């Protein structure tokens, strides 16, 4: 489910791929598409967003686990998140966010990922943008698909 202040809620589909190539980082790609009734010029299946990057897990100074995530978006934003891993939960907060001159005025994003009942991946993304306070933006529960 997606939404934001002054934006009617919407449903979307998503595919996330994590890939390992032997280096100490997981490649990450996410594609989303419109899954609601037609509106605002969008039809079911219309692409919404793509993000690509890497997830890197490191030992933390306190004996815990730190995760660093780098993401790039085709609409002019690049992000670096730093967070912690606790069991099956990953909490991420912005470390750096950069925008091109024409990108949307996003100033902060916080993400929570977790493995939930049945082995599904659930997440919630809160965003601060366009002068509005940090608030819920996206959330989903994804089912694992293997080849």
Tab-separated table of C-alpha atoms in Angstrom:
chain	number	residue	atom	x	y	z
A	1	UNK	CA	0.000	0.000	0.000
A	2	UNK	CA	1.270	3.456	-0.814
A	3	UNK	CA	0.246	6.970	0.076
A	4	UNK	CA	1.408	10.309	1.376
A	5	UNK	CA	-0.099	13.532	2.659
A	6	UNK	CA	-2.378	15.001	-0.044
A	7	UNK	CA	-2.076	11.771	-2.063
A	8	UNK	CA	-4.874	9.223	-2.237
A	9	UNK	CA	-3.764	5.760	-1.115
A	10	UNK	CA	-2.870	3.273	-3.831
A	11	UNK	CA	-1.970	-0.379	-4.346
A	12	UNK	CA	1.153	-1.425	-6.176
A	13	UNK	CA	2.928	-4.599	-7.221
A	14	UNK	CA	6.605	-5.138	-6.602
A	15	UNK	CA	9.468	-7.427	-7.455
A	16	UNK	CA	12.697	-7.279	-5.441
A	17	UNK	CA	15.780	-9.235	-6.446
A	18	UNK	CA	18.781	-9.819	-4.185
A	19	UNK	CA	21.803	-11.362	-5.915
A	20	UNK	CA	25.154	-12.561	-4.593
A	21	UNK	CA	28.222	-12.717	-6.830
A	22	UNK	CA	30.836	-13.749	-4.277
A	23	UNK	CA	31.773	-10.253	-3.147
A	24	UNK	CA	30.803	-9.037	0.349
A	25	UNK	CA	27.665	-7.222	-0.832
A	26	UNK	CA	24.267	-8.246	-2.167
A	27	UNK	CA	23.091	-6.647	-5.382
A	28	UNK	CA	19.558	-5.253	-5.077
A	29	UNK	CA	16.966	-4.221	-7.657
A	30	UNK	CA	13.345	-3.241	-6.988
A	31	UNK	CA	10.652	-2.561	-9.592
A	32	UNK	CA	7.137	-1.382	-8.702
A	33	UNK	CA	4.038	-0.980	-10.849
A	34	UNK	CA	0.507	0.365	-10.516
A	35	UNK	CA	-1.927	-2.307	-9.245
A	36	UNK	CA	-5.022	-0.162	-8.690
A	37	UNK	CA	-7.927	0.865	-10.863
A	38	UNK	CA	-6.981	3.362	-13.594
A	39	UNK	CA	-6.579	6.937	-12.318
A	40	UNK	CA	-4.311	9.940	-12.670
A	41	UNK	CA	-3.171	8.674	-16.071
A	42	UNK	CA	-2.031	5.326	-14.663
A	43	UNK	CA	-3.235	1.944	-15.835
A	44	UNK	CA	-2.714	-1.401	-14.084
A	45	UNK	CA	0.851	-2.508	-14.797
A	46	UNK	CA	2.172	1.019	-15.429
A	47	UNK	CA	5.699	1.337	-13.996
A	48	UNK	CA	6.011	3.406	-10.812
A	49	UNK	CA	9.549	3.251	-9.435
A	50	UNK	CA	12.842	1.458	-9.799
A	51	UNK	CA	15.739	1.468	-7.377
A	52	UNK	CA	19.018	-0.350	-7.652
A	53	UNK	CA	21.989	-0.702	-5.366
A	54	UNK	CA	23.841	-2.838	-2.861
A	55	UNK	CA	23.370	-4.134	0.686
A	56	UNK	CA	26.542	-4.692	2.702
A	57	UNK	CA	26.628	-6.253	6.174
A	58	UNK	CA	29.483	-5.411	8.563
A	59	UNK	CA	30.304	-6.287	12.178
A	60	UNK	CA	29.340	-3.439	14.512
A	61	UNK	CA	31.612	-1.915	17.134
A	62	UNK	CA	29.355	-3.155	19.945
A	63	UNK	CA	29.336	-6.749	18.708
A	64	UNK	CA	26.098	-6.237	16.775
A	65	UNK	CA	25.626	-6.161	13.027
A	66	UNK	CA	25.582	-3.037	10.877
A	67	UNK	CA	24.092	-2.879	7.393
A	68	UNK	CA	24.966	-0.260	4.786
A	69	UNK	CA	22.651	0.197	1.806
A	70	UNK	CA	23.364	2.301	-1.280
A	71	UNK	CA	20.468	3.021	-3.654
A	72	UNK	CA	20.085	4.990	-6.874
A	73	UNK	CA	16.781	6.067	-8.413
A	74	UNK	CA	16.260	7.121	-12.045
A	75	UNK	CA	14.417	10.287	-10.975
A	76	UNK	CA	17.573	11.978	-9.664
A	77	UNK	CA	18.051	10.725	-6.102
A	78	UNK	CA	20.841	8.623	-4.590
A	79	UNK	CA	20.726	7.439	-0.981
A	80	UNK	CA	23.008	5.812	1.543
A	81	UNK	CA	21.379	4.175	4.547
A	82	UNK	CA	23.078	2.850	7.660
A	83	UNK	CA	21.260	0.599	10.054
A	84	UNK	CA	21.247	-2.375	12.331
A	85	UNK	CA	20.273	-6.007	12.086
A	86	UNK	CA	18.512	-7.607	15.062
A	87	UNK	CA	17.365	-11.158	14.421
A	88	UNK	CA	15.164	-10.979	11.326
A	89	UNK	CA	14.674	-7.198	11.541
A	90	UNK	CA	16.646	-4.502	9.692
A	91	UNK	CA	16.233	-0.826	10.665
A	92	UNK	CA	17.666	1.739	8.219
A	93	UNK	CA	17.996	5.523	8.421
A	94	UNK	CA	19.517	7.956	5.957
A	95	UNK	CA	23.189	8.639	6.265
A	96	UNK	CA	23.363	10.616	3.003
A	97	UNK	CA	20.758	11.688	0.452
A	98	UNK	CA	21.681	13.614	-2.681
A	99	UNK	CA	19.389	15.012	-5.362
A	100	UNK	CA	19.770	16.522	-8.783
A	101	UNK	CA	18.379	20.028	-9.311
A	102	UNK	CA	15.230	18.592	-10.913
A	103	UNK	CA	14.563	15.796	-8.399
A	104	UNK	CA	11.694	15.798	-5.925
A	105	UNK	CA	12.527	17.509	-2.619
A	106	UNK	CA	12.991	14.375	-0.499
A	107	UNK	CA	14.935	15.175	2.678
A	108	UNK	CA	14.818	11.944	4.697
A	109	UNK	CA	13.700	8.352	4.510
A	110	UNK	CA	13.550	5.611	7.134
A	111	UNK	CA	13.055	1.948	6.287
A	112	UNK	CA	12.147	-1.136	8.313
A	113	UNK	CA	12.474	-4.624	6.820
A	114	UNK	CA	11.721	-7.930	8.493
A	115	UNK	CA	11.100	-11.585	7.850
A	116	UNK	CA	7.602	-12.349	9.115
A	117	UNK	CA	5.392	-15.416	9.544
A	118	UNK	CA	5.671	-17.781	6.603
A	119	UNK	CA	9.100	-16.438	5.620
A	120	UNK	CA	7.678	-13.399	3.828
A	121	UNK	CA	9.591	-10.131	3.612
A	122	UNK	CA	7.631	-7.197	5.036
A	123	UNK	CA	8.719	-3.588	4.982
A	124	UNK	CA	7.623	-0.048	5.731
A	125	UNK	CA	9.143	3.140	4.313
A	126	UNK	CA	8.577	6.533	5.915
A	127	UNK	CA	9.520	9.657	3.982
A	128	UNK	CA	10.005	13.364	4.651
A	129	UNK	CA	9.526	15.395	1.455
A	130	UNK	CA	8.254	18.647	-0.024
A	131	UNK	CA	8.361	20.338	3.398
A	132	UNK	CA	6.074	17.724	4.969
A	133	UNK	CA	7.069	15.821	8.146
A	134	UNK	CA	8.329	12.239	8.187
A	135	UNK	CA	5.321	9.997	7.560
A	136	UNK	CA	4.288	6.621	6.208
A	137	UNK	CA	4.767	6.316	2.452
A	138	UNK	CA	4.986	2.651	1.400
A	139	UNK	CA	4.472	-0.754	2.996
A	140	UNK	CA	4.208	-4.271	1.647
A	141	UNK	CA	4.466	-7.951	2.400
A	142	UNK	CA	6.305	-9.857	-0.320
A	143	UNK	CA	6.301	-13.598	-0.958
A	144	UNK	CA	9.523	-15.332	-1.944
A	145	UNK	CA	9.682	-16.727	-5.465
A	146	UNK	CA	12.579	-18.930	-6.545
A	147	UNK	CA	13.588	-20.119	-9.997
